[in-house]
Amino acid sequence: DAKTTQPPSMDCAEGRAANLPCNHSTISGNEYVYWYRQIHSQGPQYIIHGLKNNETNEMASLIITEDRKSSTLILPHATLRDTAVYYCIVRVQTSWSTLGRLYFGRGTQLTVWP
Amino acid sequence: DADVTQTPRNRITKTGKRIMLECSQTKGHDRMYWYRQDPGLGLRLIYYSFDVKDINKGEISDGYSVSRQAQAKFSLSLESAIPNQTALYFCATSDLAGGPGTQYFGPGTRLLVL
C-alpha cells in the first residue's frame, strides 16, 4: 500500500470549514484513499473513501486531485466534537490478501477551538 | 446501542495470567479483526477472521490466540500475559460490500499488564 504524508497538527475555528491535506504521491491506479478519525482513546471511525472522483457523505467531503497524488478531507462546519486525529490511508479496495490491515500512520491532530 | 462492543473496557492483570478480551457485533458482518494500538506505532493487526471457520494471523500474533465462536463474536486471548502486551486493543468488523478498507471499530479495551 502506498504511504501517505499528513501535517502533524492543524487548528480550526468552530463553525468554519476544516481542510485536512494528505499527500500520496506513490499511489497506484487501483488504490483507494480512505479517511478515518480517532477521538482520544476511542475506536477509529470510518469517514469516507474514494478512488478518483470527489465524494461526499453526511460527515465530510473528499477532494482528490486529478493526478491522484494528493487529497483533501473537508469538514464543512467543524464542531468541537470534531477534535480528533485524522488518518489518511491508501490501500487496494479489493485486496483481502494483504492481511486486511489498515496502516494508520501518525495522522493529523485537528483541534477545533470555540 | 453500539454496533461493535468490547468487554472489558479496562483490565489490569499480572504477568503470567491468562486473560480473554471479547468482541461482539450486531452489524451482521462476516469479517472481524483484532488490533492493538501503542503510542507512536499506530494500529497493528493481531488476528483476523473472514468467517467462523477462517482464522488468520496478522503481523503480531505471537503471544495471542483467538476464537470465533459465532459470526458475531470474536475473542482474543493472552495465554500468559507479559508487560509489553500493555496496550489499547480494538476489535473491528467489515463486510464484503464495504471492502476491507471500510472497517468499523469497537470502543477499545485498555489493558495493563503488571
PDB file of N, CA and C in Angstrom, chain A residues 34 36 38 40-46 49 87 91-106, chain B residues 31 33 35 37 40 42-43 45 48 50 57 59 88 90 94-96 98-107 110:
ATOM      1  N   TYR A  34      -8.693   6.375   1.827  1.00  0.00           N
ATOM      2  CA  TYR A  34      -9.637   6.264   2.938  1.00  0.00           C
ATOM      3  C   TYR A  34      -9.292   7.304   3.995  1.00  0.00           C
ATOM      4  N   TYR A  36     -10.089   8.066   8.115  1.00  0.00           N
ATOM      5  CA  TYR A  36     -10.620   7.671   9.410  1.00  0.00           C
ATOM      6  C   TYR A  36     -10.274   8.778  10.406  1.00  0.00           C
ATOM      7  N   GLN A  38      -9.901   9.358  14.894  1.00  0.00           N
ATOM      8  CA  GLN A  38      -9.903   8.727  16.208  1.00  0.00           C
ATOM      9  C   GLN A  38      -9.960   9.825  17.254  1.00  0.00           C
ATOM     10  N   HIS A  40      -9.897  10.902  21.046  1.00  0.00           N
ATOM     11  CA  HIS A  40      -8.950  10.436  22.057  1.00  0.00           C
ATOM     12  C   HIS A  40      -9.336   9.099  22.693  1.00  0.00           C
ATOM     13  N   SER A  41      -8.499   8.069  22.409  1.00  0.00           N
ATOM     14  CA  SER A  41      -8.602   6.738  23.005  1.00  0.00           C
ATOM     15  C   SER A  41      -9.890   5.990  22.654  1.00  0.00           C
ATOM     16  N   GLN A  42     -10.687   6.539  21.730  1.00  0.00           N
ATOM     17  CA  GLN A  42     -11.852   5.794  21.257  1.00  0.00           C
ATOM     18  C   GLN A  42     -11.462   4.989  20.023  1.00  0.00           C
ATOM     19  N   GLY A  43     -12.330   4.111  19.575  1.00  0.00           N
ATOM     20  CA  GLY A  43     -12.057   3.358  18.366  1.00  0.00           C
ATOM     21  C   GLY A  43     -12.054   4.239  17.134  1.00  0.00           C
ATOM     22  N   PRO A  44     -11.182   3.950  16.173  1.00  0.00           N
ATOM     23  CA  PRO A  44     -11.187   4.721  14.927  1.00  0.00           C
ATOM     24  C   PRO A  44     -12.559   4.662  14.265  1.00  0.00           C
ATOM     25  N   GLN A  45     -12.895   5.749  13.609  1.00  0.00           N
ATOM     26  CA  GLN A  45     -14.193   5.866  12.955  1.00  0.00           C
ATOM     27  C   GLN A  45     -13.995   6.109  11.470  1.00  0.00           C
ATOM     28  N   TYR A  46     -14.610   5.262  10.649  1.00  0.00           N
ATOM     29  CA  TYR A  46     -14.544   5.447   9.205  1.00  0.00           C
ATOM     30  C   TYR A  46     -15.282   6.724   8.816  1.00  0.00           C
ATOM     31  N   HIS A  49     -14.313   7.352   1.699  1.00  0.00           N
ATOM     32  CA  HIS A  49     -13.244   6.899   0.835  1.00  0.00           C
ATOM     33  C   HIS A  49     -13.582   7.191  -0.617  1.00  0.00           C
ATOM     34  N   TYR A  87      -6.763  10.279  10.026  1.00  0.00           N
ATOM     35  CA  TYR A  87      -5.831   9.418   9.312  1.00  0.00           C
ATOM     36  C   TYR A  87      -6.233   9.292   7.848  1.00  0.00           C
ATOM     37  N   ARG A  91      -5.039   2.223   0.160  1.00  0.00           N
ATOM     38  CA  ARG A  91      -4.939   0.768   0.014  1.00  0.00           C
ATOM     39  C   ARG A  91      -5.824   0.295  -1.128  1.00  0.00           C
ATOM     40  N   VAL A  92      -5.529  -0.934  -1.523  1.00  0.00           N
ATOM     41  CA  VAL A  92      -6.313  -1.531  -2.591  1.00  0.00           C
ATOM     42  C   VAL A  92      -7.646  -1.984  -2.021  1.00  0.00           C
ATOM     43  N   GLN A  93      -8.715  -1.565  -2.646  1.00  0.00           N
ATOM     44  CA  GLN A  93     -10.058  -1.854  -2.127  1.00  0.00           C
ATOM     45  C   GLN A  93     -10.325  -3.339  -1.986  1.00  0.00           C
ATOM     46  N   THR A  94      -9.957  -4.097  -2.982  1.00  0.00           N
ATOM     47  CA  THR A  94     -10.384  -5.488  -3.016  1.00  0.00           C
ATOM     48  C   THR A  94      -9.311  -6.447  -2.530  1.00  0.00           C
ATOM     49  N   SER A  95      -8.240  -5.930  -1.967  1.00  0.00           N
ATOM     50  CA  SER A  95      -7.131  -6.798  -1.603  1.00  0.00           C
ATOM     51  C   SER A  95      -7.331  -7.401  -0.223  1.00  0.00           C
ATOM     52  N   TRP A  96      -8.089  -8.455  -0.133  1.00  0.00           N
ATOM     53  CA  TRP A  96      -8.246  -9.143   1.139  1.00  0.00           C
ATOM     54  C   TRP A  96      -6.956  -9.857   1.525  1.00  0.00           C
ATOM     55  N   SER A  97      -6.090 -10.128   0.574  1.00  0.00           N
ATOM     56  CA  SER A  97      -4.895 -10.902   0.851  1.00  0.00           C
ATOM     57  C   SER A  97      -3.841 -10.133   1.616  1.00  0.00           C
ATOM     58  N   THR A  98      -3.923  -8.807   1.645  1.00  0.00           N
ATOM     59  CA  THR A  98      -2.896  -8.031   2.353  1.00  0.00           C
ATOM     60  C   THR A  98      -3.205  -7.944   3.838  1.00  0.00           C
ATOM     61  N   LEU A  99      -3.524  -9.053   4.412  1.00  0.00           N
ATOM     62  CA  LEU A  99      -3.742  -9.201   5.852  1.00  0.00           C
ATOM     63  C   LEU A  99      -4.897  -8.361   6.382  1.00  0.00           C
ATOM     64  N   GLY A 100      -5.605  -7.680   5.500  1.00  0.00           N
ATOM     65  CA  GLY A 100      -6.753  -6.903   5.947  1.00  0.00           C
ATOM     66  C   GLY A 100      -6.395  -5.681   6.754  1.00  0.00           C
ATOM     67  N   ARG A 101      -5.086  -5.386   6.864  1.00  0.00           N
ATOM     68  CA  ARG A 101      -4.722  -4.320   7.789  1.00  0.00           C
ATOM     69  C   ARG A 101      -4.943  -2.959   7.187  1.00  0.00           C
ATOM     70  N   LEU A 102      -5.132  -2.012   8.056  1.00  0.00           N
ATOM     71  CA  LEU A 102      -5.161  -0.602   7.707  1.00  0.00           C
ATOM     72  C   LEU A 102      -3.954   0.033   8.356  1.00  0.00           C
ATOM     73  N   TYR A 103      -3.085   0.655   7.570  1.00  0.00           N
ATOM     74  CA  TYR A 103      -1.915   1.318   8.132  1.00  0.00           C
ATOM     75  C   TYR A 103      -2.292   2.740   8.472  1.00  0.00           C
ATOM     76  N   PHE A 104      -2.384   3.016   9.786  1.00  0.00           N
ATOM     77  CA  PHE A 104      -2.901   4.302  10.220  1.00  0.00           C
ATOM     78  C   PHE A 104      -1.863   5.402  10.288  1.00  0.00           C
ATOM     79  N   GLY A 105      -0.596   5.081  10.379  1.00  0.00           N
ATOM     80  CA  GLY A 105       0.401   6.150  10.457  1.00  0.00           C
ATOM     81  C   GLY A 105       0.174   7.052  11.657  1.00  0.00           C
ATOM     82  N   ARG A 106       0.656   8.297  11.570  1.00  0.00           N
ATOM     83  CA  ARG A 106       0.561   9.233  12.698  1.00  0.00           C
ATOM     84  C   ARG A 106      -0.612  10.197  12.571  1.00  0.00           C
TER      85      ARG A 106
ATOM     86  N   ARG B  31     -16.577 -10.413   8.588  1.00  0.00           N
ATOM     87  CA  ARG B  31     -15.141 -10.250   8.803  1.00  0.00           C
ATOM     88  C   ARG B  31     -14.897  -9.495  10.090  1.00  0.00           C
ATOM     89  N   TYR B  33     -11.694  -8.379  13.125  1.00  0.00           N
ATOM     90  CA  TYR B  33     -10.257  -8.124  13.283  1.00  0.00           C
ATOM     91  C   TYR B  33      -9.945  -7.766  14.731  1.00  0.00           C
ATOM     92  N   TYR B  35      -6.875  -5.557  16.653  1.00  0.00           N
ATOM     93  CA  TYR B  35      -5.714  -4.678  16.530  1.00  0.00           C
ATOM     94  C   TYR B  35      -5.240  -4.315  17.940  1.00  0.00           C
ATOM     95  N   GLN B  37      -3.052  -0.963  19.724  1.00  0.00           N
ATOM     96  CA  GLN B  37      -2.519   0.366  19.464  1.00  0.00           C
ATOM     97  C   GLN B  37      -1.554   0.733  20.576  1.00  0.00           C
ATOM     98  N   GLY B  40       2.673   6.044  19.248  1.00  0.00           N
ATOM     99  CA  GLY B  40       3.692   6.214  18.232  1.00  0.00           C
ATOM    100  C   GLY B  40       3.793   5.094  17.214  1.00  0.00           C
ATOM    101  N   GLY B  42       0.830   3.483  15.836  1.00  0.00           N
ATOM    102  CA  GLY B  42      -0.416   3.291  15.106  1.00  0.00           C
ATOM    103  C   GLY B  42      -1.116   2.009  15.520  1.00  0.00           C
ATOM    104  N   LEU B  43      -1.934   1.474  14.655  1.00  0.00           N
ATOM    105  CA  LEU B  43      -2.645   0.218  14.932  1.00  0.00           C
ATOM    106  C   LEU B  43      -1.934  -0.929  14.212  1.00  0.00           C
ATOM    107  N   LEU B  45      -2.190  -5.131  13.301  1.00  0.00           N
ATOM    108  CA  LEU B  45      -3.148  -6.221  13.214  1.00  0.00           C
ATOM    109  C   LEU B  45      -2.625  -7.463  13.917  1.00  0.00           C
ATOM    110  N   TYR B  48      -7.174 -11.872  12.215  1.00  0.00           N
ATOM    111  CA  TYR B  48      -8.394 -11.516  11.522  1.00  0.00           C
ATOM    112  C   TYR B  48      -9.105 -12.797  11.098  1.00  0.00           C
ATOM    113  N   PHE B  50     -12.337 -14.215   8.470  1.00  0.00           N
ATOM    114  CA  PHE B  50     -13.276 -13.889   7.401  1.00  0.00           C
ATOM    115  C   PHE B  50     -14.615 -14.580   7.588  1.00  0.00           C
ATOM    116  N   LYS B  57      -3.513 -15.227  10.970  1.00  0.00           N
ATOM    117  CA  LYS B  57      -2.601 -14.429  11.777  1.00  0.00           C
ATOM    118  C   LYS B  57      -2.345 -13.087  11.093  1.00  0.00           C
ATOM    119  N   GLU B  59       0.111  -9.372  11.731  1.00  0.00           N
ATOM    120  CA  GLU B  59       1.553  -9.112  11.769  1.00  0.00           C
ATOM    121  C   GLU B  59       2.192  -9.321  13.134  1.00  0.00           C
ATOM    122  N   LEU B  88      -3.718  -0.629  24.038  1.00  0.00           N
ATOM    123  CA  LEU B  88      -5.141  -0.425  23.786  1.00  0.00           C
ATOM    124  C   LEU B  88      -5.525  -1.386  22.665  1.00  0.00           C
ATOM    125  N   PHE B  90      -8.298  -3.036  20.008  1.00  0.00           N
ATOM    126  CA  PHE B  90      -9.520  -2.734  19.283  1.00  0.00           C
ATOM    127  C   PHE B  90      -9.963  -3.933  18.464  1.00  0.00           C
ATOM    128  N   SER B  94     -15.848  -5.770   9.158  1.00  0.00           N
ATOM    129  CA  SER B  94     -16.100  -5.259   7.819  1.00  0.00           C
ATOM    130  C   SER B  94     -16.901  -6.314   7.067  1.00  0.00           C
ATOM    131  N   ASP B  95     -17.435  -5.924   5.922  1.00  0.00           N
ATOM    132  CA  ASP B  95     -18.154  -6.909   5.131  1.00  0.00           C
ATOM    133  C   ASP B  95     -17.719  -6.826   3.673  1.00  0.00           C
ATOM    134  N   LEU B  96     -18.196  -7.774   2.894  1.00  0.00           N
ATOM    135  CA  LEU B  96     -17.768  -7.872   1.508  1.00  0.00           C
ATOM    136  C   LEU B  96     -18.174  -6.637   0.720  1.00  0.00           C
ATOM    137  N   GLY B  98     -18.601  -3.535   1.727  1.00  0.00           N
ATOM    138  CA  GLY B  98     -17.814  -2.346   2.035  1.00  0.00           C
ATOM    139  C   GLY B  98     -16.358  -2.484   1.658  1.00  0.00           C
ATOM    140  N   GLY B  99     -15.888  -3.738   1.551  1.00  0.00           N
ATOM    141  CA  GLY B  99     -14.490  -3.943   1.245  1.00  0.00           C
ATOM    142  C   GLY B  99     -13.617  -3.886   2.488  1.00  0.00           C
ATOM    143  N   PRO B 100     -12.379  -4.348   2.395  1.00  0.00           N
ATOM    144  CA  PRO B 100     -11.513  -4.423   3.576  1.00  0.00           C
ATOM    145  C   PRO B 100     -11.075  -3.077   4.091  1.00  0.00           C
ATOM    146  N   GLY B 101     -11.207  -2.042   3.316  1.00  0.00           N
ATOM    147  CA  GLY B 101     -10.782  -0.735   3.790  1.00  0.00           C
ATOM    148  C   GLY B 101     -11.798  -0.037   4.663  1.00  0.00           C
ATOM    149  N   THR B 102     -13.031  -0.502   4.648  1.00  0.00           N
ATOM    150  CA  THR B 102     -14.088   0.138   5.430  1.00  0.00           C
ATOM    151  C   THR B 102     -14.354  -0.710   6.650  1.00  0.00           C
ATOM    152  N   GLN B 103     -13.763  -0.351   7.749  1.00  0.00           N
ATOM    153  CA  GLN B 103     -13.877  -1.147   8.959  1.00  0.00           C
ATOM    154  C   GLN B 103     -14.534  -0.330  10.063  1.00  0.00           C
ATOM    155  N   TYR B 104     -15.258  -1.029  10.900  1.00  0.00           N
ATOM    156  CA  TYR B 104     -15.995  -0.404  11.991  1.00  0.00           C
ATOM    157  C   TYR B 104     -15.409  -0.924  13.302  1.00  0.00           C
ATOM    158  N   PHE B 105     -14.992   0.007  14.126  1.00  0.00           N
ATOM    159  CA  PHE B 105     -14.235  -0.338  15.319  1.00  0.00           C
ATOM    160  C   PHE B 105     -15.083  -0.279  16.580  1.00  0.00           C
ATOM    161  N   GLY B 106     -14.711  -1.138  17.526  1.00  0.00           N
ATOM    162  CA  GLY B 106     -15.292  -1.062  18.854  1.00  0.00           C
ATOM    163  C   GLY B 106     -14.636   0.035  19.668  1.00  0.00           C
ATOM    164  N   PRO B 107     -15.077   0.232  20.899  1.00  0.00           N
ATOM    165  CA  PRO B 107     -14.581   1.324  21.736  1.00  0.00           C
ATOM    166  C   PRO B 107     -13.207   1.060  22.329  1.00  0.00           C
ATOM    167  N   ARG B 110      -8.606  -1.199  27.288  1.00  0.00           N
ATOM    168  CA  ARG B 110      -7.294  -0.744  27.769  1.00  0.00           C
ATOM    169  C   ARG B 110      -6.759  -1.799  28.722  1.00  0.00           C
TER     170      ARG B 110
END
